[in-house]
């Protein structure tokens, strides 16, 4: 057997006393599963297994960075995206252990569904005193408006997460349960993908059960329940997210992509009558089911939390009408109260006739005088938890001595402490053990049959008293459930589709998604143009004294107009060094409105909002551009700025290429392209106007500068080798519709893309052909006519952008057409 700790300090070979060690038995011998795991780890050619494990751990971290896997951590400065933390070694669970967990979790899922049925139905449990009314009626998660309302599809719960931990004697205990919008399913998928690739031999040899079928059953169950609401068509299911500043935004986007569901925020949805619709660029599309990751109280500002900007006004009305299936239904939040754990054993006997397979932590609700009297003198080894949500959290932990329980006994619950089992972690000090807690998921599939996902998300803390929460420094493990039977090789691929299935599977583009894609295109193009302008400014500074003053004034005015330089700064002609310092100071300052960094940050914000539509490498490129520029320009120096801008120009070209060639040509992509073309029309027309207004184009330096900003030097020199006159420039930069960087070429593509929108918008504002100016019209005052046309096209681009905003993104523009109503 390979000794993983060879050559590294790893502490005592004897496990820690008073806790269960997942790796070693009490005598220090490795447990059977870990012996089999170690036998499948190939010894590297150099024989240094420690270095090999370090390399594997680094590979996981690098892949996480490439995939952009993050979680948002909240602090005084708001949400900060941090890379997801995943350990190298999995948690191994033997088949016998899993059988116990599976039976217990399935039983608890059915029990919680029965409790909800009673509380929102006959309320026998409350009348018979089996469940104290104060625990339900006082809890803000109990929604009185849903009393007597059967849930659409027949189930209130479809996904339930249970946090479980193994105690010192090896028994599994339920620590908490999550019923509103259980998080982590996306991270579970990604963790499995990364860790199984590091140990493929062990993954196969240990017969680790696959997890894909659980996700398929979740989707099948939702679609089965929602099908009666779709009037014979294919039901539309969406994943409802709080948005990009949610703690687990990445995994919500990842899960939506894996399941093939549109990722929607509350603003993407609207209620008409008693039905739910998605606002899309094609009109209103009905939504029949929601996989909900938005907690109950935020879901509807009309009926629940009035200050919520995340929810859908009227969603509760749709639920009461039975017109939308939700996983999970609104109204289950009171089940998350820690006090409920103390009553579940009795509820299980009453509702199922059987004792709980998995025990809860010892729990005393202080609202029961007898329970409080029984435990109040024995609090040293216990925790005090809030019965009801406080400060936005489901439950908070307090030291018993810090709270006056007697002031409001109902508000407090005492729970026993559990010393969690220790999972093996590979780190800088070799193999160490950390406290671990496992989150497992019960999923209701077709027919309402419950299945437990064979695995889950294991989280570990840094020490005994540290939190296992990822918000507070915890880290995650993949969870391998081994089987003695058949390994489920199911994949998310479905049986062959029928023609009618294909016809009903067009994926709508929500108005919010379309708007973010539109601005992603605009900011990408804007940044490209500013990079070219910034490079030109920095190249002109050393030779400013030898250049024509009109050129310096034109470039300065353009820099201010396009927000590359602040208003009021002396021009290049007045003081080239001061103008250069102003440009350098703003380049990497995202807080300044006149910086490339500001635009890169805007690209990142827009891309974050459409994360589920972007390939991982495109998202990685978006994130790294801003970081690389800031690093290169700290402190800002001219000698570092030009290489940094050159590199950024290449990265932006790669990003534009990915947008052009690696995205589906749906309405969202079309609006991204339109945004880019409109921004190009704005930038090119403003550039031409600035140079013409200053009379710059009479000099070779002015011509060269304009060709560079239009990115058309090669095209121009190939066609007009010995001519730098204004008519030649007009031919290539204005009238040539085969040049993608000319005004005519930009307009030709813009007409094409606008015409392919579901509802063509803004076409009537564009010239019917070319730029609205023919070659024979340039006889005489060429500069005057070109200047007039540049100003007109700039105004046209702004007007078309306004039209698109009103017709494609504004809710008022979406009320006329209600698809399927």
Coordinates of C-alpha atoms in Angstrom, one line a residue, residues 144-581:
X144 CA -51.1 32.1 5.5
X145 CA -52.3 33.0 2.1
X146 CA -51.5 29.4 1.0
X147 CA -53.6 27.7 3.6
X148 CA -56.0 25.3 1.9
X149 CA -54.3 25.8 -1.5
X150 CA -53.1 22.5 -3.1
X151 CA -49.7 22.8 -4.9
X152 CA -49.6 22.5 -8.6
X153 CA -48.3 19.1 -9.5
X154 CA -49.2 17.6 -6.2
X155 CA -46.0 18.1 -4.3
X156 CA -44.7 21.1 -2.2
X157 CA -41.2 19.7 -1.9
X158 CA -39.2 18.4 -4.8
X159 CA -35.6 19.0 -3.7
X160 CA -34.6 18.9 0.0
X161 CA -31.0 19.2 1.3
X162 CA -30.0 17.7 4.6
X163 CA -26.7 18.6 6.4
X164 CA -25.5 15.4 8.1
X165 CA -22.4 14.6 10.1
X166 CA -20.9 11.4 11.6
X167 CA -20.5 11.4 15.3
X168 CA -17.7 9.9 17.5
X169 CA -19.4 6.5 17.5
X170 CA -19.7 6.4 13.7
X171 CA -23.4 7.1 13.6
X172 CA -24.8 9.7 11.2
X173 CA -26.8 12.6 12.6
X174 CA -29.0 15.2 10.9
X175 CA -27.7 18.7 11.7
X176 CA -30.0 20.9 9.6
X177 CA -32.3 20.8 6.6
X178 CA -32.8 23.2 3.7
X179 CA -36.2 23.3 2.0
X180 CA -36.6 26.7 0.3
X181 CA -34.0 26.8 -2.4
X182 CA -31.3 24.2 -1.6
X183 CA -27.9 25.3 -2.9
X184 CA -25.0 23.2 -4.0
X185 CA -26.2 20.9 -6.8
X186 CA -24.1 22.7 -9.4
X187 CA -21.0 22.6 -7.2
X188 CA -21.6 18.8 -6.7
X189 CA -21.5 18.3 -10.5
X190 CA -18.3 20.4 -10.9
X191 CA -16.5 18.8 -7.9
X192 CA -17.2 15.3 -9.3
X193 CA -15.9 16.3 -12.8
X194 CA -12.6 17.6 -11.4
X195 CA -11.8 15.1 -8.7
X196 CA -12.8 12.0 -10.7
X197 CA -10.4 13.1 -13.5
X198 CA -7.5 13.1 -11.0
X199 CA -8.1 9.5 -9.9
X200 CA -9.8 7.7 -12.8
X201 CA -8.4 4.3 -11.8
X202 CA -9.6 4.6 -8.2
X203 CA -13.0 6.0 -9.4
X204 CA -13.6 2.9 -11.5
X205 CA -12.1 0.3 -9.1
X206 CA -14.1 1.6 -6.1
X207 CA -17.4 1.3 -8.1
X208 CA -18.4 4.9 -7.3
X209 CA -22.0 5.5 -8.1
X210 CA -22.7 8.1 -10.8
X211 CA -25.0 11.1 -10.1
X212 CA -26.4 12.1 -13.5
X213 CA -29.7 10.2 -13.2
X214 CA -30.7 12.2 -10.1
X215 CA -30.6 15.4 -12.1
X216 CA -32.5 13.8 -14.9
X217 CA -35.2 12.6 -12.5
X218 CA -35.5 16.1 -11.0
X219 CA -36.1 17.5 -14.5
X220 CA -38.4 14.7 -15.5
X221 CA -40.5 15.2 -12.3
X222 CA -40.8 18.9 -12.9
X223 CA -41.8 18.4 -16.5
X224 CA -44.3 15.7 -15.7
X225 CA -46.0 17.9 -13.1
X226 CA -46.0 21.0 -15.4
X227 CA -47.2 19.2 -18.5
X228 CA -51.0 19.6 -17.7
X229 CA -50.4 23.4 -17.5
X230 CA -48.9 23.6 -21.0
X231 CA -52.1 22.9 -22.9
X232 CA -50.7 19.9 -24.7
X233 CA -47.4 21.5 -25.6
X234 CA -43.9 21.1 -24.1
X235 CA -43.8 22.7 -20.6
X236 CA -41.3 25.5 -20.2
X237 CA -39.2 25.2 -17.0
X238 CA -36.8 28.0 -15.8
X239 CA -34.3 28.3 -13.0
X240 CA -35.1 31.3 -10.9
X241 CA -32.0 33.0 -9.4
X242 CA -31.5 36.0 -7.1
X243 CA -29.0 37.2 -9.7
X244 CA -25.2 37.6 -10.2
X245 CA -24.6 38.8 -6.6
X246 CA -26.0 35.7 -5.1
X247 CA -23.6 33.7 -2.9
X248 CA -23.7 30.7 -5.3
X249 CA -24.3 32.5 -8.7
X250 CA -21.7 30.3 -10.5
X251 CA -23.3 27.0 -9.6
X252 CA -26.8 28.3 -10.5
X253 CA -25.6 29.2 -13.9
X254 CA -23.7 25.9 -14.2
X255 CA -26.8 23.9 -13.1
X256 CA -29.0 25.8 -15.5
X257 CA -26.7 25.1 -18.4
X258 CA -26.4 21.4 -17.4
X259 CA -30.2 21.0 -17.2
X260 CA -30.8 23.0 -20.3
X261 CA -33.0 25.5 -18.5
X262 CA -33.2 29.3 -19.0
X263 CA -31.7 31.1 -16.1
X264 CA -34.1 33.9 -15.1
X265 CA -34.2 36.7 -12.5
X266 CA -37.3 38.1 -11.1
X267 CA -37.2 41.0 -13.5
X268 CA -37.3 38.5 -16.4
X269 CA -40.8 37.3 -15.3
X270 CA -44.2 38.9 -15.2
X271 CA -47.7 37.9 -14.2
X272 CA -50.7 38.4 -16.5
X273 CA -53.9 37.4 -14.9
X274 CA -53.1 34.2 -13.0
X275 CA -50.3 33.0 -15.4
X276 CA -46.6 33.5 -15.3
X277 CA -44.6 34.7 -18.4
X278 CA -41.1 35.3 -19.3
X279 CA -40.3 38.6 -21.0
X280 CA -38.4 37.8 -24.2
X281 CA -37.3 39.7 -27.2
X282 CA -40.1 37.9 -29.1
X283 CA -42.8 38.8 -26.6
X284 CA -44.2 37.1 -23.5
X285 CA -43.6 33.4 -23.3
X286 CA -45.5 31.2 -20.8
X287 CA -43.6 29.6 -17.9
X288 CA -45.1 26.5 -16.4
X289 CA -42.4 25.5 -13.8
X290 CA -39.7 27.1 -11.7
X291 CA -36.6 25.4 -10.1
X292 CA -36.3 28.1 -7.4
X293 CA -33.1 29.3 -5.9
X294 CA -34.7 32.4 -4.5
X295 CA -35.7 32.2 -0.9
X296 CA -39.4 32.4 -0.1
X297 CA -39.7 35.9 1.4
X298 CA -38.0 37.5 -1.6
X299 CA -40.2 35.9 -4.2
X300 CA -43.1 38.3 -4.3
X301 CA -43.0 42.0 -3.2
X302 CA -46.8 42.3 -3.3
X303 CA -47.6 39.5 -0.9
X304 CA -44.3 38.7 0.9
X305 CA -41.4 41.1 1.4
X306 CA -42.3 44.5 0.1
X307 CA -38.7 45.7 -0.2
X308 CA -37.7 42.8 -2.5
X309 CA -36.4 43.8 -5.9
X310 CA -35.5 40.2 -6.7
X311 CA -39.0 38.6 -6.9
X312 CA -41.9 38.6 -9.3
X313 CA -44.9 40.8 -8.3
X314 CA -48.0 38.5 -8.3
X315 CA -46.1 35.1 -8.2
X316 CA -48.0 34.1 -5.1
X317 CA -51.2 34.7 -7.0
X318 CA -50.1 32.4 -9.7
X319 CA -49.2 29.7 -7.1
X320 CA -52.7 30.1 -5.5
X321 CA -54.2 29.6 -8.9
X322 CA -52.2 26.4 -9.4
X323 CA -50.7 27.7 -12.6
X324 CA -47.0 27.1 -11.9
X325 CA -45.1 24.2 -10.5
X326 CA -42.3 25.2 -8.2
X327 CA -39.4 23.3 -6.7
X328 CA -39.9 24.1 -4.0
X329 CA -43.3 25.6 -3.4
X330 CA -43.4 28.8 -1.4
X331 CA -44.2 28.3 2.3
X332 CA -41.7 25.7 3.5
X333 CA -39.3 28.0 5.2
X334 CA -40.6 27.2 8.7
X335 CA -39.3 23.6 8.3
X336 CA -35.7 25.0 8.4
X337 CA -36.1 26.1 12.0
X338 CA -33.8 24.2 14.3
X339 CA -36.6 23.8 16.9
X340 CA -38.4 21.5 14.5
X341 CA -35.7 18.8 15.0
X342 CA -36.9 18.2 18.5
X343 CA -40.5 17.4 17.3
X344 CA -39.6 15.3 14.3
X345 CA -39.3 11.9 16.2
X346 CA -42.9 12.3 17.4
X347 CA -44.1 13.5 14.1
X348 CA -42.5 10.5 12.4
X349 CA -44.3 8.0 14.6
X350 CA -47.6 9.8 14.1
X351 CA -47.4 10.3 10.3
X352 CA -45.4 7.2 9.2
X353 CA -45.8 4.8 12.1
X354 CA -42.0 4.4 12.3
X355 CA -39.1 5.8 14.2
X356 CA -36.6 8.0 12.4
X357 CA -33.8 6.1 10.7
X358 CA -31.4 9.0 11.1
X359 CA -31.5 10.8 14.5
X360 CA -31.6 14.6 14.9
X361 CA -29.2 16.4 17.2
X362 CA -30.6 16.5 20.8
X363 CA -32.9 19.6 20.6
X364 CA -34.9 21.6 23.2
X365 CA -37.2 24.3 22.2
X366 CA -37.2 26.9 24.9
X367 CA -40.8 27.8 24.3
X368 CA -41.7 24.6 26.1
X369 CA -41.2 25.4 29.8
X370 CA -40.5 21.8 30.7
X371 CA -37.8 21.6 28.0
X372 CA -36.2 24.8 29.0
X373 CA -36.2 23.8 32.7
X374 CA -34.7 20.5 31.8
X375 CA -31.7 21.9 30.0
X376 CA -31.1 25.4 31.4
X377 CA -28.5 24.2 34.0
X378 CA -26.7 22.0 31.4
X379 CA -25.7 24.4 28.7
X380 CA -21.9 24.0 28.8
X381 CA -21.7 21.4 26.0
X382 CA -24.6 22.9 24.0
X383 CA -25.4 25.6 21.4
X384 CA -28.1 28.2 21.5
X385 CA -29.7 28.8 18.1
X386 CA -32.4 31.3 17.1
X387 CA -35.7 29.6 16.4
X388 CA -36.8 32.2 13.8
X389 CA -34.7 33.9 11.1
X390 CA -32.6 36.8 12.3
X391 CA -30.7 39.4 10.2
X392 CA -31.6 37.5 7.0
X393 CA -30.2 34.2 8.1
X394 CA -32.2 31.0 8.7
X395 CA -30.7 30.5 12.2
X396 CA -27.8 32.0 14.1
X397 CA -25.6 30.3 16.7
X398 CA -24.9 32.0 20.0
X399 CA -23.1 31.0 23.2
X400 CA -25.8 30.3 25.8
X401 CA -24.3 32.8 28.3
X402 CA -24.7 35.7 25.8
X403 CA -28.5 35.6 25.6
X404 CA -31.3 36.2 28.0
X405 CA -33.5 33.3 27.0
X406 CA -36.2 34.1 29.6
X407 CA -37.0 37.4 27.8
X408 CA -38.5 35.6 24.8
X409 CA -38.2 31.8 25.2
X410 CA -40.0 30.9 22.0
X411 CA -37.2 32.6 20.0
X412 CA -34.5 30.3 21.2
X413 CA -33.6 26.6 20.7
X414 CA -30.9 24.6 22.5
X415 CA -29.0 21.9 20.6
X416 CA -26.4 19.5 21.6
X417 CA -22.9 19.9 20.2
X418 CA -21.6 17.2 17.9
X419 CA -17.9 16.6 17.2
X420 CA -17.9 16.0 13.5
X421 CA -15.9 13.2 12.0
X422 CA -12.5 14.0 10.5
X423 CA -11.9 13.8 6.7
X424 CA -8.4 13.5 5.2
X425 CA -7.2 16.6 3.4
X426 CA -4.0 16.9 1.3
X427 CA -2.3 20.2 1.8
X428 CA 1.0 22.0 2.3
X429 CA 1.7 19.8 5.4
X430 CA 0.8 16.6 3.7
X431 CA -2.1 14.5 4.9
X432 CA -4.1 16.1 7.7
X433 CA -7.7 15.7 9.1
X434 CA -10.4 18.3 9.3
X435 CA -14.0 18.3 10.7
X436 CA -16.5 17.4 7.9
X437 CA -20.2 17.8 7.3
X438 CA -22.0 16.3 4.3
X439 CA -24.9 17.9 2.4
X440 CA -27.1 15.2 0.7
X441 CA -30.1 15.8 -1.5
X442 CA -33.5 14.1 -1.7
X443 CA -35.1 14.6 -5.1
X444 CA -38.6 13.8 -6.2
X445 CA -38.8 12.3 -9.6
X446 CA -41.7 11.3 -11.8
X447 CA -44.7 10.0 -9.8
X448 CA -43.4 11.9 -6.8
X449 CA -41.0 9.0 -5.9
X450 CA -38.1 10.2 -3.8
X451 CA -34.5 9.4 -4.6
X452 CA -31.3 10.4 -2.7
X453 CA -28.6 11.7 -4.9
X454 CA -25.7 9.2 -4.4
X455 CA -23.1 11.7 -3.2
X456 CA -23.4 15.3 -2.2
X457 CA -21.2 18.2 -1.2
X458 CA -18.9 17.6 1.7
X459 CA -17.6 20.8 3.5
X460 CA -14.7 20.9 5.9
X461 CA -13.7 23.4 8.5
X462 CA -10.2 24.5 9.3
X463 CA -10.5 23.5 13.0
X464 CA -12.9 22.2 15.7
X465 CA -14.6 25.5 16.4
X466 CA -14.5 26.9 12.9
X467 CA -17.5 27.0 10.6
X468 CA -17.9 24.5 7.8
X469 CA -19.7 27.3 5.8
X470 CA -17.9 28.4 2.6
X471 CA -18.7 32.0 3.6
X472 CA -16.5 31.6 6.6
X473 CA -13.4 29.9 5.2
X474 CA -14.7 26.3 4.7
X475 CA -13.6 24.2 1.8
X476 CA -15.3 21.4 -0.2
X477 CA -14.7 17.7 -1.1
X478 CA -16.2 15.5 -3.7
X479 CA -18.3 12.7 -2.1
X480 CA -17.8 9.1 -3.5
X481 CA -20.6 6.7 -2.7
X482 CA -19.4 3.2 -3.4
X483 CA -21.8 0.4 -4.5
X484 CA -21.8 -3.4 -4.3
X485 CA -24.3 -3.5 -7.1
X486 CA -24.5 -2.1 -10.6
X487 CA -23.0 1.3 -11.3
X488 CA -25.6 3.6 -12.8
X489 CA -24.1 4.8 -16.2
X490 CA -27.1 7.0 -17.1
X491 CA -26.2 10.2 -18.8
X492 CA -28.3 13.4 -19.3
X493 CA -28.7 12.5 -22.9
X494 CA -32.3 11.6 -23.6
X495 CA -33.9 9.1 -26.0
X496 CA -34.3 10.2 -29.6
X497 CA -36.6 13.2 -30.0
X498 CA -39.7 13.4 -32.1
X499 CA -40.5 16.2 -34.6
X500 CA -43.0 17.8 -32.2
X501 CA -40.3 17.7 -29.4
X502 CA -37.9 19.7 -31.6
X503 CA -40.6 22.2 -32.6
X504 CA -41.3 23.0 -28.9
X505 CA -37.8 23.3 -27.8
X506 CA -36.8 26.7 -29.0
X507 CA -35.0 28.4 -26.2
X508 CA -36.4 31.9 -25.5
X509 CA -34.0 34.8 -24.9
X510 CA -35.2 36.9 -21.9
X511 CA -35.2 40.6 -22.3
X512 CA -32.7 41.0 -19.5
X513 CA -30.3 38.5 -21.1
X514 CA -30.7 40.2 -24.5
X515 CA -30.0 43.6 -22.9
X516 CA -26.9 42.4 -21.2
X517 CA -25.7 40.8 -24.4
X518 CA -26.4 44.0 -26.3
X519 CA -24.2 46.0 -23.8
X520 CA -21.6 43.3 -23.8
X521 CA -21.2 43.9 -27.5
X522 CA -21.2 47.6 -27.1
X523 CA -18.6 47.7 -24.3
X524 CA -16.4 45.2 -26.1
X525 CA -16.3 47.3 -29.3
X526 CA -16.0 50.5 -27.3
X527 CA -12.9 49.2 -25.4
X528 CA -11.3 48.0 -28.6
X529 CA -11.6 51.5 -30.1
X530 CA -10.3 53.1 -26.9
X531 CA -7.3 50.8 -26.9
X532 CA -6.4 51.9 -30.4
X533 CA -6.9 55.6 -29.4
X534 CA -4.8 55.2 -26.2
X535 CA -2.0 53.6 -28.1
X536 CA -2.0 56.4 -30.6
X537 CA -2.0 59.1 -27.9
X538 CA 1.0 57.5 -26.1
X539 CA 2.8 57.1 -29.4
X540 CA 2.3 60.8 -30.3
X541 CA 3.5 62.2 -27.0
X542 CA 7.3 61.7 -27.6
X543 CA 7.1 63.5 -31.0
X544 CA 4.4 66.0 -30.1
X545 CA 6.6 69.1 -30.7
X546 CA 7.1 68.0 -34.3
X547 CA 3.5 67.1 -35.2
X548 CA 0.9 69.4 -36.7
X549 CA -1.1 71.2 -34.0
X550 CA -4.5 70.3 -35.6
X551 CA -3.7 66.6 -35.3
X552 CA -2.8 67.0 -31.6
X553 CA -6.0 69.0 -31.0
X554 CA -8.1 66.4 -32.9
X555 CA -6.7 63.5 -30.9
X556 CA -7.1 65.4 -27.7
X557 CA -10.7 66.3 -28.4
X558 CA -11.6 62.8 -29.4
X559 CA -10.0 61.4 -26.3
X560 CA -12.2 63.6 -24.1
X561 CA -15.3 62.9 -26.2
X562 CA -14.9 59.1 -25.9
X563 CA -14.1 59.3 -22.2
X564 CA -10.5 58.3 -22.5
X565 CA -9.3 61.6 -20.9
X566 CA -11.1 63.8 -18.3
X567 CA -12.7 67.1 -19.2
X568 CA -10.5 70.1 -18.6
X569 CA -7.1 68.5 -19.0
X570 CA -4.6 70.5 -21.2
X571 CA -4.5 69.2 -24.7
X572 CA -1.5 67.4 -26.3
X573 CA -0.7 70.6 -28.1
X574 CA -0.8 72.6 -24.8
X575 CA 1.1 70.1 -22.6
X576 CA 1.8 66.6 -24.0
X577 CA 3.3 65.4 -20.7
X578 CA 0.2 66.5 -18.6
X579 CA -2.1 64.9 -21.1
X580 CA -0.1 61.7 -21.0
X581 CA -0.2 61.6 -17.2

